[in-house]
PDB file of C-alpha atoms in Angstrom:
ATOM      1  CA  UNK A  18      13.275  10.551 -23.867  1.00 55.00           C
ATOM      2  CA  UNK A  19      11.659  10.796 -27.251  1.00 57.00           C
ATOM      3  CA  UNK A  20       7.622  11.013 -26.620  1.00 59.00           C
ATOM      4  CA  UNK A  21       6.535   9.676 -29.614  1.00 55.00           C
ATOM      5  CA  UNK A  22       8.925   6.434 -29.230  1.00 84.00           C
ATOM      6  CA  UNK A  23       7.830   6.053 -25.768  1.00 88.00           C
ATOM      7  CA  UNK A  24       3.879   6.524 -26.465  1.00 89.00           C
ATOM      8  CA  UNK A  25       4.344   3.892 -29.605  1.00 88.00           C
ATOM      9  CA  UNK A  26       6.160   1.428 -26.851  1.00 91.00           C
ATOM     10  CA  UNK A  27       3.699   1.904 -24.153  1.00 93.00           C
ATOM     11  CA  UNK A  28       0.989   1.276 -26.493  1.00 93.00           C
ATOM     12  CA  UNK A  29       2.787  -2.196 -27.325  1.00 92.00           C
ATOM     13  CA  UNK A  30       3.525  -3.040 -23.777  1.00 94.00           C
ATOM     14  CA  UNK A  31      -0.439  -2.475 -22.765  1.00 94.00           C
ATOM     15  CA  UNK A  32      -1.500  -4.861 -25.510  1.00 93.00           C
ATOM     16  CA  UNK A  33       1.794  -7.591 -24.755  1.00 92.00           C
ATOM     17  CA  UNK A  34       0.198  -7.267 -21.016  1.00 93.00           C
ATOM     18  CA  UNK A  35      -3.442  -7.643 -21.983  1.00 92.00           C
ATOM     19  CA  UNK A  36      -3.456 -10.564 -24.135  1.00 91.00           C
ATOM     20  CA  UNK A  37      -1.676 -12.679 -21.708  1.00 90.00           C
ATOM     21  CA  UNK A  38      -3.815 -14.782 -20.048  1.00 92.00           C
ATOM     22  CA  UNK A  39      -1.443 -14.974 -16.954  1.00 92.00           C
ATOM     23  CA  UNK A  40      -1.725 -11.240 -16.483  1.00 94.00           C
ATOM     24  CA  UNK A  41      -6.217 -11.854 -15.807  1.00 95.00           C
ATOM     25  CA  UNK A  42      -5.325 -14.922 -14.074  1.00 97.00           C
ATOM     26  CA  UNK A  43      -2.805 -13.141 -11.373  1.00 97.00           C
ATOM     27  CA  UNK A  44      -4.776  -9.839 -11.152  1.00 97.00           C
ATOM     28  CA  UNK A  45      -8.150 -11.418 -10.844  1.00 97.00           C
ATOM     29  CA  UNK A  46      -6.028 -13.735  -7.868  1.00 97.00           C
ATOM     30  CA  UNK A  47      -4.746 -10.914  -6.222  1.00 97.00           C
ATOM     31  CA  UNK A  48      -8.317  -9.251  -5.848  1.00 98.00           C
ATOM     32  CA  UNK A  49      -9.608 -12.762  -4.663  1.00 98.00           C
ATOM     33  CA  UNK A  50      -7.132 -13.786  -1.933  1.00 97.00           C
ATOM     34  CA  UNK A  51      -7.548 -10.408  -0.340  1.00 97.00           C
ATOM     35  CA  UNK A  52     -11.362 -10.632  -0.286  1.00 97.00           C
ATOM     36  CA  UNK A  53     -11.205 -14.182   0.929  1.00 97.00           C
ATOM     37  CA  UNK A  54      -8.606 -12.946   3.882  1.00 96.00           C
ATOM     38  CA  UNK A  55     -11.529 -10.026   4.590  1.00 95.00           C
ATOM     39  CA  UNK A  56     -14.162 -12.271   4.787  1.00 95.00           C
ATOM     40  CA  UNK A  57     -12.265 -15.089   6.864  1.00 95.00           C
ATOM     41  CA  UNK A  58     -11.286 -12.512   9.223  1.00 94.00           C
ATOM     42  CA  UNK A  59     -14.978 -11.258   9.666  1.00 92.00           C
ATOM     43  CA  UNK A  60     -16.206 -14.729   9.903  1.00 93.00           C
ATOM     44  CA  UNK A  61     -13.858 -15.032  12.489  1.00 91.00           C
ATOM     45  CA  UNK A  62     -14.440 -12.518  14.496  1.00 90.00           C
ATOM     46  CA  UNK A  63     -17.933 -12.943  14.699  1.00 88.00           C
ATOM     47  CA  UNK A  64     -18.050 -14.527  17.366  1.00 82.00           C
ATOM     48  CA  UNK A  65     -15.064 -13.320  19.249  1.00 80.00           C
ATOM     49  CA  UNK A  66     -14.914 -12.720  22.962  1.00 81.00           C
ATOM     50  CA  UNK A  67     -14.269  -9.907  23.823  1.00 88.00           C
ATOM     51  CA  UNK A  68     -15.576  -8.322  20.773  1.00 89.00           C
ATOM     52  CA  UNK A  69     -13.050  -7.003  18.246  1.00 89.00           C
ATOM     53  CA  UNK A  70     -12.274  -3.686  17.097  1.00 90.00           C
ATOM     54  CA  UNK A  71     -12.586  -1.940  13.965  1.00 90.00           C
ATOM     55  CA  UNK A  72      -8.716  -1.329  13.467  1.00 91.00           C
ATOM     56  CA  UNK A  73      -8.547  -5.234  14.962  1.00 92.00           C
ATOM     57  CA  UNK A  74     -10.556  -6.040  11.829  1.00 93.00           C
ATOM     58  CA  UNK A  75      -9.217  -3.710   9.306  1.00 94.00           C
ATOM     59  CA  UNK A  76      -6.059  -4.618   9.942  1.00 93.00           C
ATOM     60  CA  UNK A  77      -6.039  -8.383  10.138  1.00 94.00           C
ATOM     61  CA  UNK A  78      -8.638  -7.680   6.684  1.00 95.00           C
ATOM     62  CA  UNK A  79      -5.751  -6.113   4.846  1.00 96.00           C
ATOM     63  CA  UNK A  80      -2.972  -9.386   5.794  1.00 94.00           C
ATOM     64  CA  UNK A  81      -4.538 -11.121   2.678  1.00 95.00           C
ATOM     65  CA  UNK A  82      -1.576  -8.411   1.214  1.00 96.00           C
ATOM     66  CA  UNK A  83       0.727 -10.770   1.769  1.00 96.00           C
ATOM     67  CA  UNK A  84      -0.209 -13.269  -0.687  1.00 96.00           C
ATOM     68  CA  UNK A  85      -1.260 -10.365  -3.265  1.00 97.00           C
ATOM     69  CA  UNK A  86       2.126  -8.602  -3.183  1.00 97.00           C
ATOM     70  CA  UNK A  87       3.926 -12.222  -4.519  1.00 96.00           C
ATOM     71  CA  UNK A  88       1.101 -12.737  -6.946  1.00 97.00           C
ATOM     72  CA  UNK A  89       1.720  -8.782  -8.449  1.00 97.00           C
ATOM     73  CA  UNK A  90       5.221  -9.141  -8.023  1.00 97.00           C
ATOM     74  CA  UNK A  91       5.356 -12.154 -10.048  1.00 97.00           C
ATOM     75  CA  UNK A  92       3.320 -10.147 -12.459  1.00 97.00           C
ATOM     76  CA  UNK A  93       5.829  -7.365 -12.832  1.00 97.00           C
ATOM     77  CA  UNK A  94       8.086  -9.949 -13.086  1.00 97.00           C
ATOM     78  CA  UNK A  95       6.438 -11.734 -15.897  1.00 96.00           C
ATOM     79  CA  UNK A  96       6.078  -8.352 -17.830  1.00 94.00           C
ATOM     80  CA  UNK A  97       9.653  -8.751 -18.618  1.00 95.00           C
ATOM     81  CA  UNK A  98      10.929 -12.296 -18.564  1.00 95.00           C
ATOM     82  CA  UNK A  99       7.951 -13.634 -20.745  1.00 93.00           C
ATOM     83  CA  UNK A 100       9.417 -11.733 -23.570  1.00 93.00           C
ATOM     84  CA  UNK A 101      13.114 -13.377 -22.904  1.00 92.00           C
ATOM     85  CA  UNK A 102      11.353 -17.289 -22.309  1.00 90.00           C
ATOM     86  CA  UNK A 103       9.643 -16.858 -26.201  1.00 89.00           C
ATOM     87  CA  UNK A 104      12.649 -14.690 -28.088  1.00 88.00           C
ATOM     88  CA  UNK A 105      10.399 -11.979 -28.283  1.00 90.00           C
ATOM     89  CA  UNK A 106      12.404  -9.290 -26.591  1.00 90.00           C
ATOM     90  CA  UNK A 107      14.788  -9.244 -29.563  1.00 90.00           C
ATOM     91  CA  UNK A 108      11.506  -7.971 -31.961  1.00 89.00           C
ATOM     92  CA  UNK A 109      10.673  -5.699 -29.262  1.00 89.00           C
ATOM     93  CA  UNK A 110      14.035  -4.598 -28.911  1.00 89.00           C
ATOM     94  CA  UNK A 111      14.062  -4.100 -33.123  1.00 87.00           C
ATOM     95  CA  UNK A 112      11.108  -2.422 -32.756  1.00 87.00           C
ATOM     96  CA  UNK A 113      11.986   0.677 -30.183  1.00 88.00           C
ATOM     97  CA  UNK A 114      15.949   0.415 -30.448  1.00 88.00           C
ATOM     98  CA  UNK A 115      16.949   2.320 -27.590  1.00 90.00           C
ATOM     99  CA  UNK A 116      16.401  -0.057 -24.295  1.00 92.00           C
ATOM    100  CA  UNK A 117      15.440   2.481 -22.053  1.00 93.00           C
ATOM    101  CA  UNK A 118      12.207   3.894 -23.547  1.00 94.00           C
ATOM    102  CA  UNK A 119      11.146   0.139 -23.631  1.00 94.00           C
ATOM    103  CA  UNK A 120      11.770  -0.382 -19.890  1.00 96.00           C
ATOM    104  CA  UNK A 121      10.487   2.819 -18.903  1.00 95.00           C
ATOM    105  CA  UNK A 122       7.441   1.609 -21.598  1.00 95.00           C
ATOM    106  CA  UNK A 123       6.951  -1.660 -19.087  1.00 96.00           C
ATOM    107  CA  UNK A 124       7.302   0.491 -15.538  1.00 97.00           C
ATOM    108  CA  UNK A 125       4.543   2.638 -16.630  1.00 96.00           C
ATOM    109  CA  UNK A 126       2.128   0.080 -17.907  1.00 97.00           C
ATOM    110  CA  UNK A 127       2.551  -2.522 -15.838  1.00 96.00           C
ATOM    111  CA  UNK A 128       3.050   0.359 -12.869  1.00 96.00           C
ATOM    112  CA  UNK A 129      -0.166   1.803 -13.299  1.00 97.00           C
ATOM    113  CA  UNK A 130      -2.045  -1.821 -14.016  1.00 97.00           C
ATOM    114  CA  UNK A 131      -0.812  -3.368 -10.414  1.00 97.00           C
ATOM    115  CA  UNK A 132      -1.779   0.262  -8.839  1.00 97.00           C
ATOM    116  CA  UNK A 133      -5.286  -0.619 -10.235  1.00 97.00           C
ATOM    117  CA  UNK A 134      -5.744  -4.104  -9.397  1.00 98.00           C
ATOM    118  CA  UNK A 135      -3.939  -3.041  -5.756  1.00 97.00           C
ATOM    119  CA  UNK A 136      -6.630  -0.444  -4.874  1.00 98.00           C
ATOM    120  CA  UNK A 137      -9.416  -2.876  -6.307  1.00 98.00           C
ATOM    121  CA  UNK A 138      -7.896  -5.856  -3.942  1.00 98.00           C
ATOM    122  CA  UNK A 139      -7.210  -3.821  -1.112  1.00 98.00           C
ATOM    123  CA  UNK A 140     -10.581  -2.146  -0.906  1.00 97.00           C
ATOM    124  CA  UNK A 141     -11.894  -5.605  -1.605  1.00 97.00           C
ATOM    125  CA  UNK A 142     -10.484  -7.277   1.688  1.00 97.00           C
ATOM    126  CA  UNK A 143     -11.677  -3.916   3.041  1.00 97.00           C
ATOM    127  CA  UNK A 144     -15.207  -4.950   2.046  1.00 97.00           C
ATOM    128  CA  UNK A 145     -15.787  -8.455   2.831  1.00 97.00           C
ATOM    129  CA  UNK A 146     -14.469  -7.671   6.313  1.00 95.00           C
ATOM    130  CA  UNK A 147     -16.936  -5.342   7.040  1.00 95.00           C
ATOM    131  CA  UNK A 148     -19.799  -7.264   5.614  1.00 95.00           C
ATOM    132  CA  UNK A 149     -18.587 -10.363   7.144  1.00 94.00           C
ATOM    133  CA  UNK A 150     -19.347  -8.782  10.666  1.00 92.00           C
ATOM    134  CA  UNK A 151     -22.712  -7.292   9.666  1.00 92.00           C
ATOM    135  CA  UNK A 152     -25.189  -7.802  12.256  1.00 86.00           C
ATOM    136  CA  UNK A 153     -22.928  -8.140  15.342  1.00 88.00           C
ATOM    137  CA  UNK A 154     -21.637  -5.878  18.070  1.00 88.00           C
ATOM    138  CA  UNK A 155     -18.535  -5.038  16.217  1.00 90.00           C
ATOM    139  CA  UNK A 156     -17.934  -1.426  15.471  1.00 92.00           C
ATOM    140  CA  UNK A 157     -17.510  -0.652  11.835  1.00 91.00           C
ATOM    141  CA  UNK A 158     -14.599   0.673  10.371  1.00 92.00           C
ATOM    142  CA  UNK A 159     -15.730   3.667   8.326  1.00 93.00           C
ATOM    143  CA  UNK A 160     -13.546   5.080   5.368  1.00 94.00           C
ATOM    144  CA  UNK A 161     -14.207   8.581   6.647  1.00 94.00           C
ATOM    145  CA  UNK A 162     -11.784   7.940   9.570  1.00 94.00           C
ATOM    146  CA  UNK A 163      -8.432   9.036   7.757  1.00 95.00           C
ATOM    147  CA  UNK A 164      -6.259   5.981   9.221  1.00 94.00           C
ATOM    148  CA  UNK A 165      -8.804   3.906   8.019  1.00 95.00           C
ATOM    149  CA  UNK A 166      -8.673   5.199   4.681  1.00 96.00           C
ATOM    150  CA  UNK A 167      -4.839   5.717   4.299  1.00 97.00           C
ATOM    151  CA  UNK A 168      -4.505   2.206   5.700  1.00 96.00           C
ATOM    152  CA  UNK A 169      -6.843   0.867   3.112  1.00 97.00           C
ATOM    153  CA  UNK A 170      -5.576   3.041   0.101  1.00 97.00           C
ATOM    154  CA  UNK A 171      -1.486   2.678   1.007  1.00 97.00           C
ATOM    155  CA  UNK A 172      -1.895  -1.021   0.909  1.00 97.00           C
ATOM    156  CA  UNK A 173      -2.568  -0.465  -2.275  1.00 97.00           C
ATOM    157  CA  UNK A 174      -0.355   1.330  -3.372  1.00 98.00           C
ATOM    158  CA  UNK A 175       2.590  -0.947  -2.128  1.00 98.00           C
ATOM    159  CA  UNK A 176       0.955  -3.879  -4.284  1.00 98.00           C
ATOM    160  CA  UNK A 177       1.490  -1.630  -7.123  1.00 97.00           C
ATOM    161  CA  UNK A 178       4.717  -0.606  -6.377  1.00 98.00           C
ATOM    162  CA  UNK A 179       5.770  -4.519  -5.687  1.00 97.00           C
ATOM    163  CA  UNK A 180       4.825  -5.143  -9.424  1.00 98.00           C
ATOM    164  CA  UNK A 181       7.463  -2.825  -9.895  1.00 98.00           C
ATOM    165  CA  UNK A 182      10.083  -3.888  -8.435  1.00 98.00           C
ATOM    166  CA  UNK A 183       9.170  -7.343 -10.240  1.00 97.00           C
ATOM    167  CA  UNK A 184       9.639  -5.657 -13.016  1.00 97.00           C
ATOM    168  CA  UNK A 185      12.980  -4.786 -11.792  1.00 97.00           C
ATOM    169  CA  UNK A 186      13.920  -8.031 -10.810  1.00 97.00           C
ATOM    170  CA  UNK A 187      12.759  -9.471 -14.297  1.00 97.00           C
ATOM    171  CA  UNK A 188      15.099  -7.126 -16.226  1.00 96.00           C
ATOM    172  CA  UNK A 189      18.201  -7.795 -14.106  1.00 96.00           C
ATOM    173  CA  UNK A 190      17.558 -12.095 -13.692  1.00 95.00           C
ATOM    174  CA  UNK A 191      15.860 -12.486 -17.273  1.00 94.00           C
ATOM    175  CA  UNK A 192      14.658 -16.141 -16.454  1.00 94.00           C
ATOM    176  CA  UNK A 193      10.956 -16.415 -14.328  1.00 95.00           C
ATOM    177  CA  UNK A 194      11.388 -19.152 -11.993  1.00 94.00           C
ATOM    178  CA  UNK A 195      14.895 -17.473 -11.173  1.00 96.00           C
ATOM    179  CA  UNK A 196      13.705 -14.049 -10.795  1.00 96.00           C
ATOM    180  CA  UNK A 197      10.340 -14.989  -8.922  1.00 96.00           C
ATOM    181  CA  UNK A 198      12.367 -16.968  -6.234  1.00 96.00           C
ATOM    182  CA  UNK A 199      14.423 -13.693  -6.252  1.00 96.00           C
ATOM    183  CA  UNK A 200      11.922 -11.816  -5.617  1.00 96.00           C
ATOM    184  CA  UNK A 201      10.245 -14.168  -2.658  1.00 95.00           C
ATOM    185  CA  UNK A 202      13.341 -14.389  -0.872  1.00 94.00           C
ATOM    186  CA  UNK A 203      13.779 -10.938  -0.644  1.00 93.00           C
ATOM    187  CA  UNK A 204      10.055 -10.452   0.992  1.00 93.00           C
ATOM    188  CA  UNK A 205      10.597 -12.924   3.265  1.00 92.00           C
ATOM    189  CA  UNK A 206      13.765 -13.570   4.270  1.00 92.00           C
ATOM    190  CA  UNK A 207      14.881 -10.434   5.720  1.00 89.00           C
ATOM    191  CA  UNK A 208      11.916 -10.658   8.298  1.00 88.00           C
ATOM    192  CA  UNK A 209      12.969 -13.749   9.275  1.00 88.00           C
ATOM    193  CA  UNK A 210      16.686 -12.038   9.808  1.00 87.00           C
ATOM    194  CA  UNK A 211      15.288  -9.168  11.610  1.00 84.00           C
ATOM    195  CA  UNK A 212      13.137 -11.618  13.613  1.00 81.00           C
ATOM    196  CA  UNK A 213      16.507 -12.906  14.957  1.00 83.00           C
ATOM    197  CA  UNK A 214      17.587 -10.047  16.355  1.00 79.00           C
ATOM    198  CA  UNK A 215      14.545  -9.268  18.806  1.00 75.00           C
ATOM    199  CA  UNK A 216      13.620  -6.001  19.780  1.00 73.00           C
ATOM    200  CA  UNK A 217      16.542  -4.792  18.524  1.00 72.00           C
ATOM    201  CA  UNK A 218      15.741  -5.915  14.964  1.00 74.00           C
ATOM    202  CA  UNK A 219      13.402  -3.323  15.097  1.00 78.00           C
ATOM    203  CA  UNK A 220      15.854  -0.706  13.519  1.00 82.00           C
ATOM    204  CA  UNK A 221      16.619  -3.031  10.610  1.00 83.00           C
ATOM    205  CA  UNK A 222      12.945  -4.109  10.444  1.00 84.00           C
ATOM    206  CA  UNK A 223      11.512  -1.133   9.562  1.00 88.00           C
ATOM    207  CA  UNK A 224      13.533  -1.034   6.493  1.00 92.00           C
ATOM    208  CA  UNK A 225      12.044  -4.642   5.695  1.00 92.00           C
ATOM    209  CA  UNK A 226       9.334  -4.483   3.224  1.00 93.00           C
ATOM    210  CA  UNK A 227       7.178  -7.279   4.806  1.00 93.00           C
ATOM    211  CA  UNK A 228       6.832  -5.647   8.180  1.00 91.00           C
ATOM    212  CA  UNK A 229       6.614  -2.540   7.049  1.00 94.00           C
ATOM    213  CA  UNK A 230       2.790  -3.630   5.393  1.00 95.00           C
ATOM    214  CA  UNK A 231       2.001  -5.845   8.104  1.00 91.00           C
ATOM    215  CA  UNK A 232       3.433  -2.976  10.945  1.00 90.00           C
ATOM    216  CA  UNK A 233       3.383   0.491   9.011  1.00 92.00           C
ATOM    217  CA  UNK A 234       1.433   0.487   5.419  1.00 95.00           C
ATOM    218  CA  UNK A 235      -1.623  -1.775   6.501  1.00 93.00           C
ATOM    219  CA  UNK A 236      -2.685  -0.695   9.848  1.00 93.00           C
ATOM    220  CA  UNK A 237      -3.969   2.103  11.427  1.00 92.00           C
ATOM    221  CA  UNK A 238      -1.842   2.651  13.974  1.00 91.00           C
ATOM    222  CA  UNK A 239       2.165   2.133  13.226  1.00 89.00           C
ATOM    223  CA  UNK A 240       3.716  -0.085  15.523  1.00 87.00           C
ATOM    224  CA  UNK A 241       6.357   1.829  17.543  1.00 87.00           C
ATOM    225  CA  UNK A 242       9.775   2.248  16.179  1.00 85.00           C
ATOM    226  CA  UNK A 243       8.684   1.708  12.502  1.00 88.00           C
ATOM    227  CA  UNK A 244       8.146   4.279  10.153  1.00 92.00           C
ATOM    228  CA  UNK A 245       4.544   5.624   9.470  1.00 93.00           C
ATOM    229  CA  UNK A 246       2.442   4.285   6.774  1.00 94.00           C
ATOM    230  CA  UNK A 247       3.420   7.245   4.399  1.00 96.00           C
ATOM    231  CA  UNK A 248       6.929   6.941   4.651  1.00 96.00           C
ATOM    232  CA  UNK A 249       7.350   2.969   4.461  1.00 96.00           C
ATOM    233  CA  UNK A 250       4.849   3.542   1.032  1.00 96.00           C
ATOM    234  CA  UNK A 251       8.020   6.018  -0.098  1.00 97.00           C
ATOM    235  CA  UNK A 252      10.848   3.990   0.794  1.00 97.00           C
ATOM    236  CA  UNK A 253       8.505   0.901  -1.340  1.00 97.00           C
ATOM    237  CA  UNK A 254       8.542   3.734  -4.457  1.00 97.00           C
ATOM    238  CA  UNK A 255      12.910   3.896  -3.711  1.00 97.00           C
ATOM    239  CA  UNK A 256      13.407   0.083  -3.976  1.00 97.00           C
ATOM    240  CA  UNK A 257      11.648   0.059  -6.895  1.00 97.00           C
ATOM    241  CA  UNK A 258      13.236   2.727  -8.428  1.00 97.00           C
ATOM    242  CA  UNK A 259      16.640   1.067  -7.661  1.00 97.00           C
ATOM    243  CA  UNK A 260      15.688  -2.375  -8.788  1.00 97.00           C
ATOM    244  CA  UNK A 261      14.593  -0.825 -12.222  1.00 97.00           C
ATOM    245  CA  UNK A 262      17.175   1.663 -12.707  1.00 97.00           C
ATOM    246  CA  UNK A 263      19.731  -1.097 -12.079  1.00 96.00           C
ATOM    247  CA  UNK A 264      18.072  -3.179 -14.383  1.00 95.00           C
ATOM    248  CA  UNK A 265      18.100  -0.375 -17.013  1.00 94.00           C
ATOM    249  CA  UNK A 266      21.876  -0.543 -16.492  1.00 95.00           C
ATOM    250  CA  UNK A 267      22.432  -4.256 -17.323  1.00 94.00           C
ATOM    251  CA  UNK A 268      19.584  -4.129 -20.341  1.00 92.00           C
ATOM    252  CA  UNK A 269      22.048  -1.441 -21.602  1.00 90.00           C
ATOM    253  CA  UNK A 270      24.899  -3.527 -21.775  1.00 85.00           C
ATOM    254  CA  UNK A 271      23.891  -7.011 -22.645  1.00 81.00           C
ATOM    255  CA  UNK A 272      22.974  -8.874 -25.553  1.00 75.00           C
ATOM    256  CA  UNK A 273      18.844  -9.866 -26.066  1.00 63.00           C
TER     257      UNK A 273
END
């Protein structure tokens, strides 16, 4: 991969991305939905009986994820299909010629944005949990516990790496509503297949993105039978890479 054509595309890509206001809009929502799910989950537990416990409240704190992962995803999504909605991928494409220094160009920037704004939202619900239950009888859950802080830091990292596989998705669909609905269904729908299966869904569950940050990623203890946090983050970074590497493959082969 030529450096120079790929430091002169990711310097395009990082201004595309920051003068769109849907880019602030979805970031700045992602941040906020997680600190409103920390603080409603500290409200809550206030005055809980019996009283809660720190993982109880750093874990339901980080399910605010769950909205933030669609509103990141659609932003990796975006990255790509906003240039196909107004023509522009066809100046881009004039621009750096060969396809897969200006994918690689999006992955990166958008990649490292959404790791940024999924640290700042994670450690956000982090936060207005614990100040939400300031002043009660609820231990706190301290950072310098290592589950708590690779529970709070992998969360995270799998919003990142959902932009990502947005951006994926974007390259192979092409259209937004198409490749957001994509990308929804395939967060939620195979939980809701595994769910039919029982206990026994648990070997196909812990494959499933969904429960792997509501059962691995975002909790400090792993729920039996899944994968730990650390792998499930990992097998995140593989669908990602096979969503964009796919889409690599079509953006090679068909016409802007």
């Amino acid at each position: 991969m030529n450096r120079y054509g790929f430091r002169h595309a990711a310097r395009m890509e990082r201004i595309k991305l920051s003068s769109v206001r849907s880019t602030w809009w979805l970031a700045i929502a992602a941040v906020l939905s997680m600190a409103a799910a920390g603080a409603g989950v500290g409200l809550g537990y206030r005055s809980h009986t019996p009283v809660a416990t720190a993982a109880q409240i750093l874990n339901n704190s980080l399910g605010g994820a769950i909205v933030a992962q669609l509103l990141l995803g659609a932003l990796g999504v975006l990255m790509v299909t906003g240039e196909y909605g107004s023509g522009m991928i066809r100046s881009t494409l004039a621009a750096v010629p060969r396809r897969r220094i200006v994918l690689a160009a999006k992955a990166a920037v958008c990649g490292g944005a959404a790791l940024g704004v999924g640290q700042a939202a994670s450690f956000a619900g982090y936060l207005s949990g614990q100040l939400a239950i300031r002043g009660t009888a609820i231990p706190a859950a301290s950072l310098g516990d290592p589950a708590i802080l690779r529970a709070v830091v992998l969360t995270g990292v799998y919003l990142g790496v959902t932009a990502l596989i947005g951006v994926g998705i974007g390259t192979i669909v092409r259209h937004s509503g198409a490749a957001i609905g994509t990308l929804f269904g395939l967060m939620f729908v195979p939980m809701i297949v595994a769910g039919l299966f029982g206990e026994s869904g648990i070997q196909v569950g812990r494959f499933v993105p969904l429960l792997m940050l509501l059962n691995s990623i975002a909790v400090t203890t792993p729920v039996p039978g899944l994968f730990n946090g650390w792998i499930s983050a990992l097998l995140m970074c593989g669908y990602a890479a096979v969503a964009i590497l796919s889409g690599g493959v079509l953006l090679r082969h068909r016409d802007a």
